[in-house]
Tab-separated table of N, CA and C in Angstrom:
chain	number	residue	atom	x	y	z
S	23	MET	N	0.803	-1.177	0.000
S	23	MET	CA	0.000	0.000	0.000
S	23	MET	C	0.859	1.257	0.000
S	24	LYS	N	1.963	1.185	0.715
S	24	LYS	CA	2.848	2.314	0.819
S	24	LYS	C	3.461	2.657	-0.542
S	25	ALA	N	3.856	1.677	-1.339
S	25	ALA	CA	4.465	1.902	-2.651
S	25	ALA	C	3.429	2.468	-3.627
S	26	ALA	N	2.188	2.036	-3.514
S	26	ALA	CA	1.142	2.524	-4.397
S	26	ALA	C	0.854	4.006	-4.129
S	27	PHE	N	1.033	4.443	-2.918
S	27	PHE	CA	0.824	5.846	-2.576
S	27	PHE	C	2.052	6.710	-2.896
S	28	LEU	N	3.259	6.134	-2.753
S	28	LEU	CA	4.508	6.869	-2.938
S	28	LEU	C	4.793	7.177	-4.413
S	29	ILE	N	4.483	6.269	-5.317
S	29	ILE	CA	4.772	6.482	-6.741
S	29	ILE	C	3.959	7.640	-7.312
S	30	PRO	N	2.658	7.738	-7.146
S	30	PRO	CA	1.924	8.902	-7.669
S	30	PRO	C	2.357	10.215	-6.998
S	31	LEU	N	2.718	10.141	-5.709
S	31	LEU	CA	3.166	11.341	-5.010
S	31	LEU	C	4.483	11.848	-5.616
S	32	LEU	N	5.429	10.959	-5.897
S	32	LEU	CA	6.686	11.352	-6.524
S	32	LEU	C	6.461	11.871	-7.945
S	33	LEU	N	5.527	11.277	-8.656
S	33	LEU	CA	5.214	11.726	-10.003
S	33	LEU	C	4.648	13.152	-9.989
S	34	VAL	N	3.744	13.442	-9.091
S	34	VAL	CA	3.156	14.779	-8.983
S	34	VAL	C	4.216	15.790	-8.525
S	35	ALA	N	5.080	15.402	-7.579
S	35	ALA	CA	6.143	16.299	-7.104
S	35	ALA	C	7.147	16.598	-8.223
S	36	GLY	N	7.475	15.605	-9.031
S	36	GLY	CA	8.411	15.803	-10.142
S	36	GLY	C	7.850	16.741	-11.197
S	37	VAL	N	6.580	16.556	-11.519
S	37	VAL	CA	5.947	17.440	-12.503
S	37	VAL	C	5.873	18.866	-11.954
S	38	GLY	N	5.589	19.017	-10.680
S	38	GLY	CA	5.522	20.347	-10.065
S	38	GLY	C	6.881	21.028	-10.044
S	39	LEU	N	7.916	20.312	-9.660
S	39	LEU	CA	9.262	20.881	-9.648
S	39	LEU	C	9.743	21.213	-11.062
S	40	GLY	N	9.502	20.332	-11.999
S	40	GLY	CA	9.920	20.590	-13.388
S	40	GLY	C	9.190	21.780	-13.975
S	41	GLY	N	7.913	21.883	-13.720
S	41	GLY	CA	7.137	23.025	-14.223
S	41	GLY	C	7.585	24.326	-13.585
S	42	GLY	N	7.857	24.308	-12.287
S	42	GLY	CA	8.333	25.504	-11.595
S	42	GLY	C	9.695	25.944	-12.116
S	43	THR	N	10.567	24.982	-12.379
S	43	THR	CA	11.886	25.307	-12.923
S	43	THR	C	11.766	25.900	-14.324
S	44	ALA	N	10.917	25.304	-15.148
S	44	ALA	CA	10.730	25.826	-16.500
S	44	ALA	C	10.165	27.242	-16.471
S	45	PHE	N	9.230	27.503	-15.586
S	45	PHE	CA	8.661	28.837	-15.453
S	45	PHE	C	9.720	29.847	-15.009
S	46	GLY	N	10.551	29.457	-14.031
S	46	GLY	CA	11.613	30.348	-13.542
S	46	GLY	C	12.637	30.660	-14.616
S	47	VAL	N	13.045	29.670	-15.394
S	47	VAL	CA	14.007	29.891	-16.467
S	47	VAL	C	13.396	30.781	-17.539
S	48	HIS	N	12.139	30.580	-17.842
S	48	HIS	CA	11.459	31.404	-18.839
S	48	HIS	C	11.386	32.871	-18.389
S	49	GLN	N	11.199	33.092	-17.086
S	49	GLN	CA	11.116	34.459	-16.573
S	49	GLN	C	12.480	35.151	-16.557
S	50	LEU	N	13.538	34.405	-16.266
S	50	LEU	CA	14.866	35.002	-16.128
S	50	LEU	C	15.606	35.161	-17.445
S	51	LEU	N	15.476	34.230	-18.350
S	51	LEU	CA	16.210	34.273	-19.609
S	51	LEU	C	15.295	34.742	-20.734
S	52	PRO	N	15.796	35.599	-21.635
S	52	PRO	CA	14.951	36.031	-22.751
S	52	PRO	C	14.764	34.897	-23.748
S	53	SER	N	13.622	34.908	-24.371
S	53	SER	CA	13.367	33.889	-25.379
S	53	SER	C	14.170	34.210	-26.639
S	54	PRO	N	14.433	33.219	-27.505
S	54	PRO	CA	15.201	33.494	-28.717
S	54	PRO	C	14.540	34.539	-29.613
S	55	ALA	N	13.233	34.618	-29.643
S	55	ALA	CA	12.551	35.617	-30.469
S	55	ALA	C	12.813	37.023	-29.928
S	56	THR	N	12.829	37.187	-28.606
S	56	THR	CA	13.106	38.485	-28.004
S	56	THR	C	14.558	38.882	-28.215
S	57	ALA	N	15.468	37.937	-28.091
S	57	ALA	CA	16.889	38.236	-28.277
S	57	ALA	C	17.180	38.631	-29.724
S	58	ALA	N	16.450	38.053	-30.668
S	58	ALA	CA	16.694	38.357	-32.077
S	58	ALA	C	16.191	39.761	-32.444
S	59	THR	N	15.185	40.254	-31.732
S	59	THR	CA	14.639	41.566	-32.050
S	59	THR	C	15.275	42.683	-31.232
S	60	ALA	N	16.302	42.377	-30.436
S	60	ALA	CA	16.967	43.406	-29.645
S	60	ALA	C	17.629	44.413	-30.587
S	61	PRO	N	17.520	45.704	-30.275
S	61	PRO	CA	18.104	46.704	-31.165
S	61	PRO	C	19.631	46.612	-31.181
S	62	VAL	N	20.187	46.802	-32.353
S	62	VAL	CA	21.631	46.774	-32.522
S	62	VAL	C	22.135	48.208	-32.406
S	63	LYS	N	23.144	48.419	-31.561
S	63	LYS	CA	23.687	49.768	-31.403
S	63	LYS	C	24.440	50.174	-32.648
S	64	ALA	N	24.188	51.381	-33.088
S	64	ALA	CA	24.869	51.895	-34.269
S	64	ALA	C	26.314	52.227	-33.918
S	65	ALA	N	27.179	52.069	-34.896
S	65	ALA	CA	28.583	52.399	-34.690
S	65	ALA	C	28.717	53.914	-34.510
S	66	PRO	N	29.596	54.345	-33.613
S	66	PRO	CA	29.734	55.788	-33.408
S	66	PRO	C	30.430	56.457	-34.586
S	67	VAL	N	30.073	57.701	-34.796
S	67	VAL	CA	30.668	58.526	-35.843
S	67	VAL	C	31.257	59.747	-35.145
S	68	PHE	N	32.438	60.157	-35.565
S	68	PHE	CA	33.076	61.330	-34.983
S	68	PHE	C	33.005	62.480	-35.978
S	69	VAL	N	32.435	63.592	-35.535
S	69	VAL	CA	32.276	64.778	-36.371
S	69	VAL	C	33.306	65.813	-35.916
S	70	PRO	N	34.252	66.188	-36.786
S	70	PRO	CA	35.233	67.202	-36.388
S	70	PRO	C	34.618	68.597	-36.391
S	71	THR	N	35.023	69.399	-35.424
S	71	THR	CA	34.506	70.762	-35.335
S	71	THR	C	35.435	71.772	-35.980
S	72	GLY	N	36.628	71.357	-36.340
S	72	GLY	CA	37.618	72.313	-36.824
S	72	GLY	C	38.316	72.943	-35.630
S	73	LYS	N	39.144	73.926	-35.863
S	73	LYS	CA	39.865	74.591	-34.777
S	73	LYS	C	38.938	75.540	-34.029
S	74	ILE	N	39.033	75.484	-32.719
S	74	ILE	CA	38.254	76.360	-31.851
S	74	ILE	C	39.251	77.195	-31.062
S	75	LEU	N	39.188	78.502	-31.232
S	75	LEU	CA	40.062	79.420	-30.507
S	75	LEU	C	39.320	79.898	-29.271
S	76	ALA	N	39.938	79.707	-28.093
S	76	ALA	CA	39.277	80.067	-26.848
S	76	ALA	C	40.230	80.878	-25.969
S	77	PRO	N	39.697	81.849	-25.236
S	77	PRO	CA	40.542	82.613	-24.317
S	77	PRO	C	40.822	81.822	-23.047
S	78	LEU	N	42.039	81.984	-22.531
S	78	LEU	CA	42.393	81.395	-21.235
S	78	LEU	C	42.172	82.469	-20.177
S	79	VAL	N	41.133	82.297	-19.399
S	79	VAL	CA	40.770	83.263	-18.364
S	79	VAL	C	41.097	82.645	-17.020
S	80	SER	N	41.753	83.409	-16.156
S	80	SER	CA	42.089	82.915	-14.822
S	80	SER	C	40.873	83.032	-13.912
S	81	THR	N	41.001	82.519	-12.696
S	81	THR	CA	39.888	82.583	-11.745
S	81	THR	C	39.617	84.019	-11.295
S	82	THR	N	40.599	84.886	-11.460
S	82	THR	CA	40.400	86.295	-11.100
S	82	THR	C	39.759	87.094	-12.229
S	83	GLY	N	39.602	86.471	-13.403
S	83	GLY	CA	38.999	87.144	-14.542
S	83	GLY	C	40.013	87.758	-15.486
S	84	ARG	N	41.303	87.544	-15.212
S	84	ARG	CA	42.365	88.099	-16.051
S	84	ARG	C	42.585	87.206	-17.268
S	85	LEU	N	42.782	87.820	-18.423
S	85	LEU	CA	43.057	87.087	-19.656
S	85	LEU	C	44.532	86.697	-19.675
S	86	SER	N	44.795	85.389	-19.727
S	86	SER	CA	46.175	84.893	-19.724
S	86	SER	C	46.706	84.679	-21.130
S	87	GLY	N	45.846	84.411	-22.062
S	87	GLY	CA	46.247	84.134	-23.434
S	87	GLY	C	45.122	83.431	-24.156
S	88	TYR	N	45.480	82.796	-25.253
S	88	TYR	CA	44.493	82.064	-26.048
S	88	TYR	C	45.008	80.656	-26.303
S	89	VAL	N	44.094	79.752	-26.534
S	89	VAL	CA	44.444	78.369	-26.849
S	89	VAL	C	43.565	77.901	-28.003
S	90	SER	N	44.147	77.093	-28.861
S	90	SER	CA	43.431	76.535	-30.013
S	90	SER	C	43.164	75.058	-29.738
S	91	PHE	N	41.904	74.652	-29.837
S	91	PHE	CA	41.502	73.271	-29.585
S	91	PHE	C	41.064	72.615	-30.884
S	92	GLU	N	41.377	71.329	-31.011
S	92	GLU	CA	40.780	70.485	-32.046
S	92	GLU	C	39.889	69.486	-31.326
S	93	VAL	N	38.608	69.497	-31.677
S	93	VAL	CA	37.601	68.703	-30.977
S	93	VAL	C	36.836	67.863	-31.983
S	94	GLN	N	36.444	66.652	-31.556
S	94	GLN	CA	35.537	65.821	-32.340
S	94	GLN	C	34.380	65.410	-31.446
S	95	LEU	N	33.201	65.352	-32.037
S	95	LEU	CA	31.984	65.010	-31.310
S	95	LEU	C	31.546	63.610	-31.697
S	96	GLU	N	31.365	62.750	-30.705
S	96	GLU	CA	30.889	61.388	-30.972
S	96	GLU	C	29.369	61.404	-31.005
S	97	THR	N	28.809	60.910	-32.109
S	97	THR	CA	27.360	60.883	-32.279
S	97	THR	C	26.985	59.629	-33.065
S	98	GLU	N	25.713	59.389	-33.195
S	98	GLU	CA	25.258	58.256	-34.003
S	98	GLU	C	25.320	58.625	-35.476
S	99	GLU	N	25.414	57.622	-36.314
S	99	GLU	CA	25.531	57.854	-37.757
S	99	GLU	C	24.308	58.598	-38.297
S	100	SER	N	23.147	58.303	-37.750
S	100	SER	CA	21.931	58.964	-38.228
S	100	SER	C	21.898	60.451	-37.856
S	101	ASP	N	22.653	60.864	-36.832
S	101	ASP	CA	22.664	62.255	-36.404
S	101	ASP	C	23.854	63.047	-36.940
S	102	ALA	N	24.760	62.414	-37.665
S	102	ALA	CA	25.998	63.072	-38.099
S	102	ALA	C	25.717	64.259	-39.021
S	103	ALA	N	24.817	64.119	-39.966
S	103	ALA	CA	24.512	65.218	-40.885
S	103	ALA	C	23.856	66.382	-40.139
S	104	PHE	N	22.989	66.079	-39.187
S	104	PHE	CA	22.330	67.109	-38.384
S	104	PHE	C	23.355	67.889	-37.577
S	105	VAL	N	24.288	67.166	-36.939
S	105	VAL	CA	25.319	67.808	-36.123
S	105	VAL	C	26.236	68.656	-36.996
S	106	THR	N	26.638	68.130	-38.150
S	106	THR	CA	27.525	68.869	-39.051
S	106	THR	C	26.870	70.159	-39.540
S	107	ALA	N	25.600	70.104	-39.858
S	107	ALA	CA	24.901	71.286	-40.363
S	107	ALA	C	24.753	72.367	-39.295
S	108	ARG	N	24.726	71.979	-38.022
S	108	ARG	CA	24.514	72.946	-36.942
S	108	ARG	C	25.797	73.300	-36.194
S	109	LEU	N	26.967	73.016	-36.761
S	109	LEU	CA	28.233	73.348	-36.109
S	109	LEU	C	28.398	74.847	-35.833
S	110	PRO	N	27.938	75.744	-36.712
S	110	PRO	CA	28.051	77.172	-36.359
S	110	PRO	C	27.325	77.532	-35.062
S	111	LEU	N	26.209	76.880	-34.778
S	111	LEU	CA	25.505	77.133	-33.518
S	111	LEU	C	26.322	76.647	-32.326
S	112	LEU	N	27.034	75.531	-32.505
S	112	LEU	CA	27.901	75.028	-31.440
S	112	LEU	C	29.032	76.017	-31.174
S	113	LEU	N	29.673	76.497	-32.228
S	113	LEU	CA	30.780	77.433	-32.060
S	113	LEU	C	30.314	78.731	-31.397
S	114	ASP	N	29.121	79.180	-31.733
S	114	ASP	CA	28.562	80.363	-31.090
S	114	ASP	C	28.332	80.109	-29.601
S	115	ALA	N	27.773	78.957	-29.266
S	115	ALA	CA	27.517	78.635	-27.861
S	115	ALA	C	28.831	78.516	-27.077
S	116	ILE	N	29.859	77.968	-27.707
S	116	ILE	CA	31.170	77.879	-27.040
S	116	ILE	C	31.727	79.282	-26.801
S	117	ASN	N	31.655	80.144	-27.813
S	117	ASN	CA	32.165	81.517	-27.671
S	117	ASN	C	31.442	82.279	-26.571
S	118	MET	N	30.159	82.048	-26.392
S	118	MET	CA	29.402	82.749	-25.367
S	118	MET	C	29.735	82.255	-23.956
S	119	ARG	N	30.379	81.093	-23.843
S	119	ARG	CA	30.707	80.535	-22.536
S	119	ARG	C	32.184	80.693	-22.156
S	120	THR	N	33.083	80.700	-23.122
S	120	THR	CA	34.507	80.607	-22.800
S	120	THR	C	35.031	81.817	-22.029
S	121	PHE	N	34.534	83.002	-22.283
S	121	PHE	CA	35.071	84.162	-21.573
S	121	PHE	C	34.660	84.173	-20.109
S	122	ARG	N	33.639	83.389	-19.744
S	122	ARG	CA	33.191	83.312	-18.349
S	122	ARG	C	33.762	82.111	-17.610
S	123	ALA	N	34.361	81.164	-18.348
S	123	ALA	CA	34.847	79.931	-17.735
S	123	ALA	C	36.333	80.045	-17.419
S	124	PRO	N	36.724	79.970	-16.160
S	124	PRO	CA	38.145	80.042	-15.830
S	124	PRO	C	38.848	78.736	-16.226
S	125	MET	N	39.549	78.783	-17.363
S	125	MET	CA	40.244	77.597	-17.868
S	125	MET	C	41.747	77.658	-17.680
S	126	ALA	N	42.288	78.810	-17.285
S	126	ALA	CA	43.736	78.956	-17.164
S	126	ALA	C	44.230	78.203	-15.937
S	127	SER	N	45.288	77.447	-16.118
S	127	SER	CA	45.924	76.758	-15.010
S	127	SER	C	47.426	76.782	-15.230
S	128	GLY	N	48.166	76.277	-14.283
S	128	GLY	CA	49.614	76.312	-14.371
S	128	GLY	C	50.156	77.562	-13.723
S	129	PRO	N	51.474	77.619	-13.532
S	129	PRO	CA	52.068	78.769	-12.833
S	129	PRO	C	51.930	80.088	-13.594
S	130	ASP	N	51.967	80.048	-14.922
S	130	ASP	CA	51.846	81.283	-15.693
S	130	ASP	C	50.463	81.465	-16.314
S	131	GLY	N	49.553	80.532	-16.047
S	131	GLY	CA	48.198	80.634	-16.577
S	131	GLY	C	48.077	80.315	-18.048
S	132	MET	N	49.066	79.624	-18.613
S	132	MET	CA	49.044	79.323	-20.051
S	132	MET	C	48.645	77.882	-20.358
S	133	LEU	N	48.320	77.103	-19.337
S	133	LEU	CA	47.854	75.734	-19.561
S	133	LEU	C	46.338	75.691	-19.444
S	134	PRO	N	45.658	75.110	-20.433
S	134	PRO	CA	44.195	75.027	-20.342
S	134	PRO	C	43.775	73.861	-19.450
S	135	ASP	N	42.706	74.048	-18.712
S	135	ASP	CA	42.103	72.977	-17.925
S	135	ASP	C	41.149	72.226	-18.849
S	136	LEU	N	41.563	71.044	-19.290
S	136	LEU	CA	40.788	70.303	-20.288
S	136	LEU	C	39.438	69.838	-19.755
S	137	ALA	N	39.350	69.536	-18.473
S	137	ALA	CA	38.066	69.094	-17.904
S	137	ALA	C	37.035	70.222	-17.967
S	138	VAL	N	37.471	71.444	-17.697
S	138	VAL	CA	36.548	72.592	-17.778
S	138	VAL	C	36.106	72.797	-19.216
S	139	PHE	N	37.056	72.698	-20.156
S	139	PHE	CA	36.701	72.905	-21.562
S	139	PHE	C	35.762	71.808	-22.057
S	140	ARG	N	35.991	70.556	-21.637
S	140	ARG	CA	35.118	69.450	-22.059
S	140	ARG	C	33.698	69.668	-21.550
S	141	LYS	N	33.546	70.093	-20.292
S	141	LYS	CA	32.211	70.387	-19.746
S	141	LYS	C	31.553	71.526	-20.511
S	142	LEU	N	32.353	72.530	-20.851
S	142	LEU	CA	31.845	73.683	-21.585
S	142	LEU	C	31.336	73.273	-22.961
S	143	VAL	N	32.094	72.439	-23.667
S	143	VAL	CA	31.676	71.988	-25.000
S	143	VAL	C	30.468	71.063	-24.890
S	144	THR	N	30.414	70.227	-23.868
S	144	THR	CA	29.262	69.337	-23.685
S	144	THR	C	27.986	70.144	-23.446
S	145	ALA	N	28.076	71.164	-22.605
S	145	ALA	CA	26.899	72.017	-22.370
S	145	ALA	C	26.511	72.782	-23.632
S	146	SER	N	27.510	73.238	-24.376
S	146	SER	CA	27.229	73.953	-25.632
S	146	SER	C	26.594	73.024	-26.661
S	147	ALA	N	27.032	71.764	-26.707
S	147	ALA	CA	26.463	70.795	-27.648
S	147	ALA	C	25.011	70.491	-27.307
S	148	SER	N	24.705	70.413	-26.018
S	148	SER	CA	23.305	70.189	-25.627
S	148	SER	C	22.433	71.360	-26.051
S	149	GLU	N	22.976	72.569	-25.975
S	149	GLU	CA	22.217	73.748	-26.385
S	149	GLU	C	22.049	73.802	-27.907
S	150	ALA	N	23.099	73.478	-28.637
S	150	ALA	CA	23.072	73.618	-30.096
S	150	ALA	C	22.325	72.477	-30.790
S	151	PHE	N	22.448	71.264	-30.270
S	151	PHE	CA	21.893	70.094	-30.965
S	151	PHE	C	20.731	69.444	-30.236
S	152	GLY	N	20.514	69.765	-28.990
S	152	GLY	CA	19.501	69.091	-28.197
S	152	GLY	C	20.153	68.012	-27.343
S	153	MET	N	19.389	67.543	-26.387
S	153	MET	CA	19.912	66.536	-25.459
S	153	MET	C	20.151	65.205	-26.182
S	154	ASN	N	21.189	64.517	-25.794
S	154	ASN	CA	21.526	63.150	-26.224
S	154	ASN	C	21.868	63.018	-27.707
S	155	LYS	N	22.174	64.104	-28.387
S	155	LYS	CA	22.642	63.981	-29.773
S	155	LYS	C	24.140	63.703	-29.804
S	156	VAL	N	24.873	64.278	-28.866
S	156	VAL	CA	26.317	64.067	-28.777
S	156	VAL	C	26.590	63.178	-27.575
S	157	ARG	N	27.194	62.018	-27.837
S	157	ARG	CA	27.492	61.081	-26.754
S	157	ARG	C	28.677	61.542	-25.915
S	158	ARG	N	29.724	62.016	-26.613
S	158	ARG	CA	30.966	62.341	-25.925
S	158	ARG	C	31.718	63.405	-26.707
S	159	VAL	N	32.478	64.217	-25.987
S	159	VAL	CA	33.338	65.234	-26.584
S	159	VAL	C	34.776	64.744	-26.442
S	160	VAL	N	35.474	64.679	-27.572
S	160	VAL	CA	36.851	64.198	-27.580
S	160	VAL	C	37.759	65.358	-27.974
S	161	ILE	N	38.647	65.729	-27.059
S	161	ILE	CA	39.613	66.793	-27.338
S	161	ILE	C	40.842	66.143	-27.942
S	162	MET	N	41.097	66.454	-29.196
S	162	MET	CA	42.205	65.839	-29.918
S	162	MET	C	43.526	66.571	-29.654
S	163	GLN	N	43.468	67.897	-29.551
S	163	GLN	CA	44.687	68.674	-29.399
S	163	GLN	C	44.371	70.018	-28.778
S	164	ALA	N	45.274	70.502	-27.946
S	164	ALA	CA	45.183	71.828	-27.353
S	164	ALA	C	46.541	72.485	-27.536
S	165	THR	N	46.562	73.627	-28.241
S	165	THR	CA	47.800	74.302	-28.563
S	165	THR	C	47.694	75.769	-28.169
S	166	PRO	N	48.685	76.306	-27.435
S	166	PRO	CA	48.650	77.741	-27.132
S	166	PRO	C	48.717	78.558	-28.409
S	167	ALA	N	47.963	79.631	-28.451
S	167	ALA	CA	47.939	80.480	-29.655
S	167	ALA	C	48.545	81.836	-29.363
């Protein structure tokens, strides 16, 4: 009598455990159809801005000199033409910010603070192109002018 009761009980327990495991795996892992429809990230495109001439202003507001930057903007391929067409707006936004941003560093004030300039260009890019059009600002070169 004991064996007749134990076999159906083990069968029901096995089906319950197997079903619970299958449900848990289905919830945690994406199905192949979902994985196939996942969006593919577009390759980044770098848009050069050309030379940007900026004043080196100290924290006291004194003009130390000028520096020439070469900058590239990382964006998606679909936004590259939009960003390129609106580069004059970016340069205008940079010019309106640089005289207020203390970028001069070093003992003689002739070294630019690249972190300040990168933040300045990022804020200018958001103003000129809108939010999330430019992923990253890459400073290629900084040369005293």
